[in-house]
Amino acid sequence: MSTPEVKMTPNQPMMCQQCGSATCEPVCPAFATVHSQAEQLNLQVYNRCVGTRYCANNCPYQVRSFNWRDYERPEPLPNQFNPDVTVRRRGVMEKCTFCIQRIHKAQDKAKSEGREVVDGEFTTACAQACPASAITFGRVDDHESLVSQMARAHGHGVKHLEELGTLPNVTYFKGG
């Protein structure tokens, strides 16, 4: 059985694929692009980034962007930004981190309550905002999780550019 081909339209947005063997990580001279061993995510350490754009050049998914703006904080709303998300300065590279701040918040809460994080306790902002519930976030290695159940129900999922050996961690299922 052949793997179904996934075709992207030129203007279709794509999230970071959170590769297990990310080509963006080893090229960063400032070690701002790192791999989180605990969560198995590709993270961007914004205060280390010097904006060389090497990570963007080496990402086969083209999901990294350069921040060209300085964000103003006009009065009377100097705290209008989300306090859980770092406000990045102009000249750094940016990427999706699967809302690591939400992951850490759920982990901290579970730890303080002496338990493990349960499936569905948190989700990414994109999954929360999607009106069609087309994005599901969770641990596929937890056999009881919703995403694991979806993977079993849908059968074979597709991973973009899997043949490059980057070990992408995002799986796409054909709707139906």
JSON list of C-alpha atoms in Angstrom, two decimals:
[
{"chain": "A", "resi": 1, "resn": "MET", "atom": "CA", "xyz": [0.00, 0.00, 0.00]},
{"chain": "A", "resi": 2, "resn": "SER", "atom": "CA", "xyz": [1.46, 3.34, -0.97]},
{"chain": "A", "resi": 3, "resn": "THR", "atom": "CA", "xyz": [1.53, 6.41, 1.26]},
{"chain": "A", "resi": 4, "resn": "PRO", "atom": "CA", "xyz": [-1.02, 9.04, 0.18]},
{"chain": "A", "resi": 5, "resn": "GLU", "atom": "CA", "xyz": [0.55, 12.19, -1.20]},
{"chain": "A", "resi": 6, "resn": "VAL", "atom": "CA", "xyz": [-0.22, 15.41, 0.62]},
{"chain": "A", "resi": 7, "resn": "LYS", "atom": "CA", "xyz": [-0.27, 18.49, -1.57]},
{"chain": "A", "resi": 8, "resn": "MET", "atom": "CA", "xyz": [0.08, 21.94, -0.07]},
{"chain": "A", "resi": 9, "resn": "THR", "atom": "CA", "xyz": [-1.27, 24.99, -1.80]},
{"chain": "A", "resi": 10, "resn": "PRO", "atom": "CA", "xyz": [1.20, 27.90, -2.03]},
{"chain": "A", "resi": 11, "resn": "ASN", "atom": "CA", "xyz": [-0.59, 29.99, 0.59]},
{"chain": "A", "resi": 12, "resn": "GLN", "atom": "CA", "xyz": [-1.57, 27.24, 3.00]},
{"chain": "A", "resi": 13, "resn": "PRO", "atom": "CA", "xyz": [-0.06, 27.89, 6.43]},
{"chain": "A", "resi": 14, "resn": "MET", "atom": "CA", "xyz": [1.87, 25.14, 8.15]},
{"chain": "A", "resi": 15, "resn": "MET", "atom": "CA", "xyz": [2.85, 24.81, 11.77]},
{"chain": "A", "resi": 16, "resn": "CYS", "atom": "CA", "xyz": [6.26, 23.69, 12.99]},
{"chain": "A", "resi": 17, "resn": "GLN", "atom": "CA", "xyz": [6.44, 19.93, 12.61]},
{"chain": "A", "resi": 18, "resn": "GLN", "atom": "CA", "xyz": [8.39, 19.56, 15.90]},
{"chain": "A", "resi": 19, "resn": "CYS", "atom": "CA", "xyz": [10.94, 17.27, 14.27]},
{"chain": "A", "resi": 20, "resn": "GLY", "atom": "CA", "xyz": [12.78, 14.64, 16.26]},
{"chain": "A", "resi": 21, "resn": "SER", "atom": "CA", "xyz": [15.83, 15.22, 14.08]},
{"chain": "A", "resi": 22, "resn": "ALA", "atom": "CA", "xyz": [15.39, 18.88, 13.22]},
{"chain": "A", "resi": 23, "resn": "THR", "atom": "CA", "xyz": [17.66, 20.36, 10.59]},
{"chain": "A", "resi": 24, "resn": "CYS", "atom": "CA", "xyz": [17.14, 23.84, 12.04]},
{"chain": "A", "resi": 25, "resn": "GLU", "atom": "CA", "xyz": [18.83, 23.05, 15.36]},
{"chain": "A", "resi": 26, "resn": "PRO", "atom": "CA", "xyz": [22.47, 22.26, 14.50]},
{"chain": "A", "resi": 27, "resn": "VAL", "atom": "CA", "xyz": [22.96, 25.36, 12.32]},
{"chain": "A", "resi": 28, "resn": "CYS", "atom": "CA", "xyz": [22.19, 27.95, 15.00]},
{"chain": "A", "resi": 29, "resn": "PRO", "atom": "CA", "xyz": [25.45, 29.62, 16.06]},
{"chain": "A", "resi": 30, "resn": "ALA", "atom": "CA", "xyz": [23.86, 31.04, 19.24]},
{"chain": "A", "resi": 31, "resn": "PHE", "atom": "CA", "xyz": [22.22, 27.76, 20.34]},
{"chain": "A", "resi": 32, "resn": "ALA", "atom": "CA", "xyz": [18.88, 29.55, 20.33]},
{"chain": "A", "resi": 33, "resn": "THR", "atom": "CA", "xyz": [17.17, 26.69, 18.49]},
{"chain": "A", "resi": 34, "resn": "VAL", "atom": "CA", "xyz": [17.10, 23.78, 20.89]},
{"chain": "A", "resi": 35, "resn": "HIS", "atom": "CA", "xyz": [15.37, 20.46, 21.44]},
{"chain": "A", "resi": 36, "resn": "SER", "atom": "CA", "xyz": [13.46, 19.94, 24.67]},
{"chain": "A", "resi": 37, "resn": "GLN", "atom": "CA", "xyz": [14.21, 16.46, 25.93]},
{"chain": "A", "resi": 38, "resn": "ALA", "atom": "CA", "xyz": [11.29, 16.47, 28.36]},
{"chain": "A", "resi": 39, "resn": "GLU", "atom": "CA", "xyz": [8.55, 17.47, 25.89]},
{"chain": "A", "resi": 40, "resn": "GLN", "atom": "CA", "xyz": [10.32, 16.39, 22.69]},
{"chain": "A", "resi": 41, "resn": "LEU", "atom": "CA", "xyz": [9.67, 19.79, 21.10]},
{"chain": "A", "resi": 42, "resn": "ASN", "atom": "CA", "xyz": [11.79, 22.16, 19.05]},
{"chain": "A", "resi": 43, "resn": "LEU", "atom": "CA", "xyz": [12.02, 25.38, 21.00]},
{"chain": "A", "resi": 44, "resn": "GLN", "atom": "CA", "xyz": [13.30, 28.86, 20.29]},
{"chain": "A", "resi": 45, "resn": "VAL", "atom": "CA", "xyz": [15.17, 30.66, 23.08]},
{"chain": "A", "resi": 46, "resn": "TYR", "atom": "CA", "xyz": [14.35, 34.21, 22.06]},
{"chain": "A", "resi": 47, "resn": "ASN", "atom": "CA", "xyz": [16.83, 35.97, 24.32]},
{"chain": "A", "resi": 48, "resn": "ARG", "atom": "CA", "xyz": [19.68, 33.95, 22.77]},
{"chain": "A", "resi": 49, "resn": "CYS", "atom": "CA", "xyz": [18.64, 34.51, 19.15]},
{"chain": "A", "resi": 50, "resn": "VAL", "atom": "CA", "xyz": [20.81, 36.90, 17.15]},
{"chain": "A", "resi": 51, "resn": "GLY", "atom": "CA", "xyz": [18.71, 36.64, 13.97]},
{"chain": "A", "resi": 52, "resn": "THR", "atom": "CA", "xyz": [21.14, 34.95, 11.58]},
{"chain": "A", "resi": 53, "resn": "ARG", "atom": "CA", "xyz": [18.20, 33.19, 9.89]},
{"chain": "A", "resi": 54, "resn": "TYR", "atom": "CA", "xyz": [20.24, 30.01, 9.43]},
{"chain": "A", "resi": 55, "resn": "CYS", "atom": "CA", "xyz": [17.44, 28.02, 11.06]},
{"chain": "A", "resi": 56, "resn": "ALA", "atom": "CA", "xyz": [14.92, 29.34, 8.52]},
{"chain": "A", "resi": 57, "resn": "ASN", "atom": "CA", "xyz": [17.26, 28.50, 5.66]},
{"chain": "A", "resi": 58, "resn": "ASN", "atom": "CA", "xyz": [17.63, 24.95, 6.95]},
{"chain": "A", "resi": 59, "resn": "CYS", "atom": "CA", "xyz": [13.96, 24.25, 7.71]},
{"chain": "A", "resi": 60, "resn": "PRO", "atom": "CA", "xyz": [12.43, 22.16, 4.90]},
{"chain": "A", "resi": 61, "resn": "TYR", "atom": "CA", "xyz": [8.94, 23.17, 6.06]},
{"chain": "A", "resi": 62, "resn": "GLN", "atom": "CA", "xyz": [9.61, 26.93, 5.85]},
{"chain": "A", "resi": 63, "resn": "VAL", "atom": "CA", "xyz": [7.81, 27.58, 9.13]},
{"chain": "A", "resi": 64, "resn": "ARG", "atom": "CA", "xyz": [10.23, 29.99, 10.77]},
{"chain": "A", "resi": 65, "resn": "SER", "atom": "CA", "xyz": [9.82, 33.72, 10.44]},
{"chain": "A", "resi": 66, "resn": "PHE", "atom": "CA", "xyz": [12.00, 36.71, 11.12]},
{"chain": "A", "resi": 67, "resn": "ASN", "atom": "CA", "xyz": [10.56, 39.37, 13.42]},
{"chain": "A", "resi": 68, "resn": "TRP", "atom": "CA", "xyz": [10.92, 42.69, 11.58]},
{"chain": "A", "resi": 69, "resn": "ARG", "atom": "CA", "xyz": [8.86, 44.70, 14.11]},
{"chain": "A", "resi": 70, "resn": "ASP", "atom": "CA", "xyz": [9.28, 46.35, 17.46]},
{"chain": "A", "resi": 71, "resn": "TYR", "atom": "CA", "xyz": [5.98, 46.21, 19.27]},
{"chain": "A", "resi": 72, "resn": "GLU", "atom": "CA", "xyz": [4.78, 49.38, 20.89]},
{"chain": "A", "resi": 73, "resn": "ARG", "atom": "CA", "xyz": [3.06, 49.30, 24.25]},
{"chain": "A", "resi": 74, "resn": "PRO", "atom": "CA", "xyz": [0.85, 52.39, 24.16]},
{"chain": "A", "resi": 75, "resn": "GLU", "atom": "CA", "xyz": [-0.76, 53.83, 27.29]},
{"chain": "A", "resi": 76, "resn": "PRO", "atom": "CA", "xyz": [-3.22, 53.10, 28.79]},
{"chain": "A", "resi": 77, "resn": "LEU", "atom": "CA", "xyz": [-2.73, 49.47, 27.69]},
{"chain": "A", "resi": 78, "resn": "PRO", "atom": "CA", "xyz": [0.95, 48.69, 28.36]},
{"chain": "A", "resi": 79, "resn": "ASN", "atom": "CA", "xyz": [0.03, 45.16, 29.49]},
{"chain": "A", "resi": 80, "resn": "GLN", "atom": "CA", "xyz": [-2.19, 44.28, 26.55]},
{"chain": "A", "resi": 81, "resn": "PHE", "atom": "CA", "xyz": [-0.05, 41.32, 25.50]},
{"chain": "A", "resi": 82, "resn": "ASN", "atom": "CA", "xyz": [-0.46, 37.80, 26.87]},
{"chain": "A", "resi": 83, "resn": "PRO", "atom": "CA", "xyz": [1.70, 37.69, 30.02]},
{"chain": "A", "resi": 84, "resn": "ASP", "atom": "CA", "xyz": [2.43, 34.00, 29.47]},
{"chain": "A", "resi": 85, "resn": "VAL", "atom": "CA", "xyz": [4.10, 34.60, 26.10]},
{"chain": "A", "resi": 86, "resn": "THR", "atom": "CA", "xyz": [7.43, 36.31, 25.68]},
{"chain": "A", "resi": 87, "resn": "VAL", "atom": "CA", "xyz": [7.22, 39.55, 23.71]},
{"chain": "A", "resi": 88, "resn": "ARG", "atom": "CA", "xyz": [10.04, 39.19, 21.23]},
{"chain": "A", "resi": 89, "resn": "ARG", "atom": "CA", "xyz": [12.20, 42.06, 20.14]},
{"chain": "A", "resi": 90, "resn": "ARG", "atom": "CA", "xyz": [12.89, 42.97, 16.54]},
{"chain": "A", "resi": 91, "resn": "GLY", "atom": "CA", "xyz": [15.61, 40.91, 14.89]},
{"chain": "A", "resi": 92, "resn": "VAL", "atom": "CA", "xyz": [14.87, 37.42, 16.22]},
{"chain": "A", "resi": 93, "resn": "MET", "atom": "CA", "xyz": [13.55, 34.29, 14.59]},
{"chain": "A", "resi": 94, "resn": "GLU", "atom": "CA", "xyz": [10.13, 33.04, 15.64]},
{"chain": "A", "resi": 95, "resn": "LYS", "atom": "CA", "xyz": [8.32, 29.71, 15.41]},
{"chain": "A", "resi": 96, "resn": "CYS", "atom": "CA", "xyz": [5.49, 27.66, 16.84]},
{"chain": "A", "resi": 97, "resn": "THR", "atom": "CA", "xyz": [6.44, 25.99, 20.12]},
{"chain": "A", "resi": 98, "resn": "PHE", "atom": "CA", "xyz": [3.14, 24.11, 20.61]},
{"chain": "A", "resi": 99, "resn": "CYS", "atom": "CA", "xyz": [2.36, 26.67, 23.32]},
{"chain": "A", "resi": 100, "resn": "ILE", "atom": "CA", "xyz": [5.09, 25.43, 25.65]},
{"chain": "A", "resi": 101, "resn": "GLN", "atom": "CA", "xyz": [3.90, 27.93, 28.26]},
{"chain": "A", "resi": 102, "resn": "ARG", "atom": "CA", "xyz": [0.55, 26.10, 28.41]},
{"chain": "A", "resi": 103, "resn": "ILE", "atom": "CA", "xyz": [2.31, 22.74, 28.68]},
{"chain": "A", "resi": 104, "resn": "HIS", "atom": "CA", "xyz": [4.48, 23.98, 31.55]},
{"chain": "A", "resi": 105, "resn": "LYS", "atom": "CA", "xyz": [1.50, 25.55, 33.33]},
{"chain": "A", "resi": 106, "resn": "ALA", "atom": "CA", "xyz": [-0.40, 22.22, 33.21]},
{"chain": "A", "resi": 107, "resn": "GLN", "atom": "CA", "xyz": [2.71, 20.31, 34.33]},
{"chain": "A", "resi": 108, "resn": "ASP", "atom": "CA", "xyz": [3.25, 22.69, 37.25]},
{"chain": "A", "resi": 109, "resn": "LYS", "atom": "CA", "xyz": [-0.39, 22.42, 38.33]},
{"chain": "A", "resi": 110, "resn": "ALA", "atom": "CA", "xyz": [-0.35, 18.62, 38.13]},
{"chain": "A", "resi": 111, "resn": "LYS", "atom": "CA", "xyz": [2.95, 18.45, 40.04]},
{"chain": "A", "resi": 112, "resn": "SER", "atom": "CA", "xyz": [1.60, 20.70, 42.82]},
{"chain": "A", "resi": 113, "resn": "GLU", "atom": "CA", "xyz": [-1.42, 18.40, 43.10]},
{"chain": "A", "resi": 114, "resn": "GLY", "atom": "CA", "xyz": [0.79, 15.28, 43.14]},
{"chain": "A", "resi": 115, "resn": "ARG", "atom": "CA", "xyz": [-0.52, 13.75, 39.93]},
{"chain": "A", "resi": 116, "resn": "GLU", "atom": "CA", "xyz": [0.25, 13.32, 36.24]},
{"chain": "A", "resi": 117, "resn": "VAL", "atom": "CA", "xyz": [-1.08, 15.64, 33.54]},
{"chain": "A", "resi": 118, "resn": "VAL", "atom": "CA", "xyz": [-4.28, 14.15, 32.14]},
{"chain": "A", "resi": 119, "resn": "ASP", "atom": "CA", "xyz": [-5.25, 14.08, 28.48]},
{"chain": "A", "resi": 120, "resn": "GLY", "atom": "CA", "xyz": [-7.21, 17.17, 27.47]},
{"chain": "A", "resi": 121, "resn": "GLU", "atom": "CA", "xyz": [-6.09, 19.22, 30.49]},
{"chain": "A", "resi": 122, "resn": "PHE", "atom": "CA", "xyz": [-4.57, 21.76, 28.12]},
{"chain": "A", "resi": 123, "resn": "THR", "atom": "CA", "xyz": [-4.32, 22.36, 24.41]},
{"chain": "A", "resi": 124, "resn": "THR", "atom": "CA", "xyz": [-2.57, 24.68, 22.01]},
{"chain": "A", "resi": 125, "resn": "ALA", "atom": "CA", "xyz": [-4.04, 28.08, 21.14]},
{"chain": "A", "resi": 126, "resn": "CYS", "atom": "CA", "xyz": [-4.57, 27.06, 17.51]},
{"chain": "A", "resi": 127, "resn": "ALA", "atom": "CA", "xyz": [-6.52, 23.95, 18.52]},
{"chain": "A", "resi": 128, "resn": "GLN", "atom": "CA", "xyz": [-8.57, 25.95, 21.01]},
{"chain": "A", "resi": 129, "resn": "ALA", "atom": "CA", "xyz": [-9.38, 28.62, 18.41]},
{"chain": "A", "resi": 130, "resn": "CYS", "atom": "CA", "xyz": [-10.20, 26.26, 15.51]},
{"chain": "A", "resi": 131, "resn": "PRO", "atom": "CA", "xyz": [-13.99, 26.41, 15.01]},
{"chain": "A", "resi": 132, "resn": "ALA", "atom": "CA", "xyz": [-14.03, 23.13, 13.09]},
{"chain": "A", "resi": 133, "resn": "SER", "atom": "CA", "xyz": [-11.99, 21.21, 15.70]},
{"chain": "A", "resi": 134, "resn": "ALA", "atom": "CA", "xyz": [-9.64, 20.24, 12.89]},
{"chain": "A", "resi": 135, "resn": "ILE", "atom": "CA", "xyz": [-6.60, 20.43, 15.19]},
{"chain": "A", "resi": 136, "resn": "THR", "atom": "CA", "xyz": [-6.20, 17.97, 18.03]},
{"chain": "A", "resi": 137, "resn": "PHE", "atom": "CA", "xyz": [-3.28, 18.16, 20.42]},
{"chain": "A", "resi": 138, "resn": "GLY", "atom": "CA", "xyz": [-2.06, 15.39, 22.69]},
{"chain": "A", "resi": 139, "resn": "ARG", "atom": "CA", "xyz": [0.38, 12.59, 23.27]},
{"chain": "A", "resi": 140, "resn": "VAL", "atom": "CA", "xyz": [0.22, 9.89, 20.62]},
{"chain": "A", "resi": 141, "resn": "ASP", "atom": "CA", "xyz": [2.41, 7.65, 22.81]},
{"chain": "A", "resi": 142, "resn": "ASP", "atom": "CA", "xyz": [-0.35, 7.56, 25.47]},
{"chain": "A", "resi": 143, "resn": "HIS", "atom": "CA", "xyz": [-2.67, 4.80, 24.22]},
{"chain": "A", "resi": 144, "resn": "GLU", "atom": "CA", "xyz": [-5.63, 6.24, 26.12]},
{"chain": "A", "resi": 145, "resn": "SER", "atom": "CA", "xyz": [-5.30, 9.79, 24.71]},
{"chain": "A", "resi": 146, "resn": "LEU", "atom": "CA", "xyz": [-7.69, 11.22, 22.14]},
{"chain": "A", "resi": 147, "resn": "VAL", "atom": "CA", "xyz": [-4.99, 11.65, 19.49]},
{"chain": "A", "resi": 148, "resn": "SER", "atom": "CA", "xyz": [-3.85, 8.05, 19.96]},
{"chain": "A", "resi": 149, "resn": "GLN", "atom": "CA", "xyz": [-7.43, 6.85, 19.56]},
{"chain": "A", "resi": 150, "resn": "MET", "atom": "CA", "xyz": [-7.82, 9.01, 16.44]},
{"chain": "A", "resi": 151, "resn": "ALA", "atom": "CA", "xyz": [-4.63, 7.54, 14.99]},
{"chain": "A", "resi": 152, "resn": "ARG", "atom": "CA", "xyz": [-5.96, 4.02, 15.49]},
{"chain": "A", "resi": 153, "resn": "ALA", "atom": "CA", "xyz": [-9.40, 4.91, 14.09]},
{"chain": "A", "resi": 154, "resn": "HIS", "atom": "CA", "xyz": [-8.09, 6.69, 10.99]},
{"chain": "A", "resi": 155, "resn": "GLY", "atom": "CA", "xyz": [-5.39, 4.16, 10.27]},
{"chain": "A", "resi": 156, "resn": "HIS", "atom": "CA", "xyz": [-2.39, 5.55, 8.51]},
{"chain": "A", "resi": 157, "resn": "GLY", "atom": "CA", "xyz": [-1.70, 9.24, 8.96]},
{"chain": "A", "resi": 158, "resn": "VAL", "atom": "CA", "xyz": [0.59, 11.32, 6.80]},
{"chain": "A", "resi": 159, "resn": "LYS", "atom": "CA", "xyz": [3.65, 13.25, 7.92]},
{"chain": "A", "resi": 160, "resn": "HIS", "atom": "CA", "xyz": [4.96, 16.01, 5.65]},
{"chain": "A", "resi": 161, "resn": "LEU", "atom": "CA", "xyz": [8.31, 15.37, 4.01]},
{"chain": "A", "resi": 162, "resn": "GLU", "atom": "CA", "xyz": [8.89, 12.30, 6.16]},
{"chain": "A", "resi": 163, "resn": "GLU", "atom": "CA", "xyz": [11.29, 11.00, 3.54]},
{"chain": "A", "resi": 164, "resn": "LEU", "atom": "CA", "xyz": [13.84, 13.67, 4.53]},
{"chain": "A", "resi": 165, "resn": "GLY", "atom": "CA", "xyz": [14.51, 11.90, 7.82]},
{"chain": "A", "resi": 166, "resn": "THR", "atom": "CA", "xyz": [13.61, 14.88, 10.03]},
{"chain": "A", "resi": 167, "resn": "LEU", "atom": "CA", "xyz": [11.21, 12.70, 12.06]},
{"chain": "A", "resi": 168, "resn": "PRO", "atom": "CA", "xyz": [8.26, 15.13, 12.06]},
{"chain": "A", "resi": 169, "resn": "ASN", "atom": "CA", "xyz": [5.91, 14.73, 15.02]},
{"chain": "A", "resi": 170, "resn": "VAL", "atom": "CA", "xyz": [2.77, 16.19, 13.44]},
{"chain": "A", "resi": 171, "resn": "THR", "atom": "CA", "xyz": [0.41, 13.71, 11.80]},
{"chain": "A", "resi": 172, "resn": "TYR", "atom": "CA", "xyz": [-2.27, 14.67, 9.28]},
{"chain": "A", "resi": 173, "resn": "PHE", "atom": "CA", "xyz": [-5.38, 12.58, 8.70]},
{"chain": "A", "resi": 174, "resn": "LYS", "atom": "CA", "xyz": [-7.54, 12.83, 5.64]},
{"chain": "A", "resi": 175, "resn": "GLY", "atom": "CA", "xyz": [-10.95, 14.28, 6.53]},
{"chain": "A", "resi": 176, "resn": "GLY", "atom": "CA", "xyz": [-14.03, 12.50, 5.60]}
]
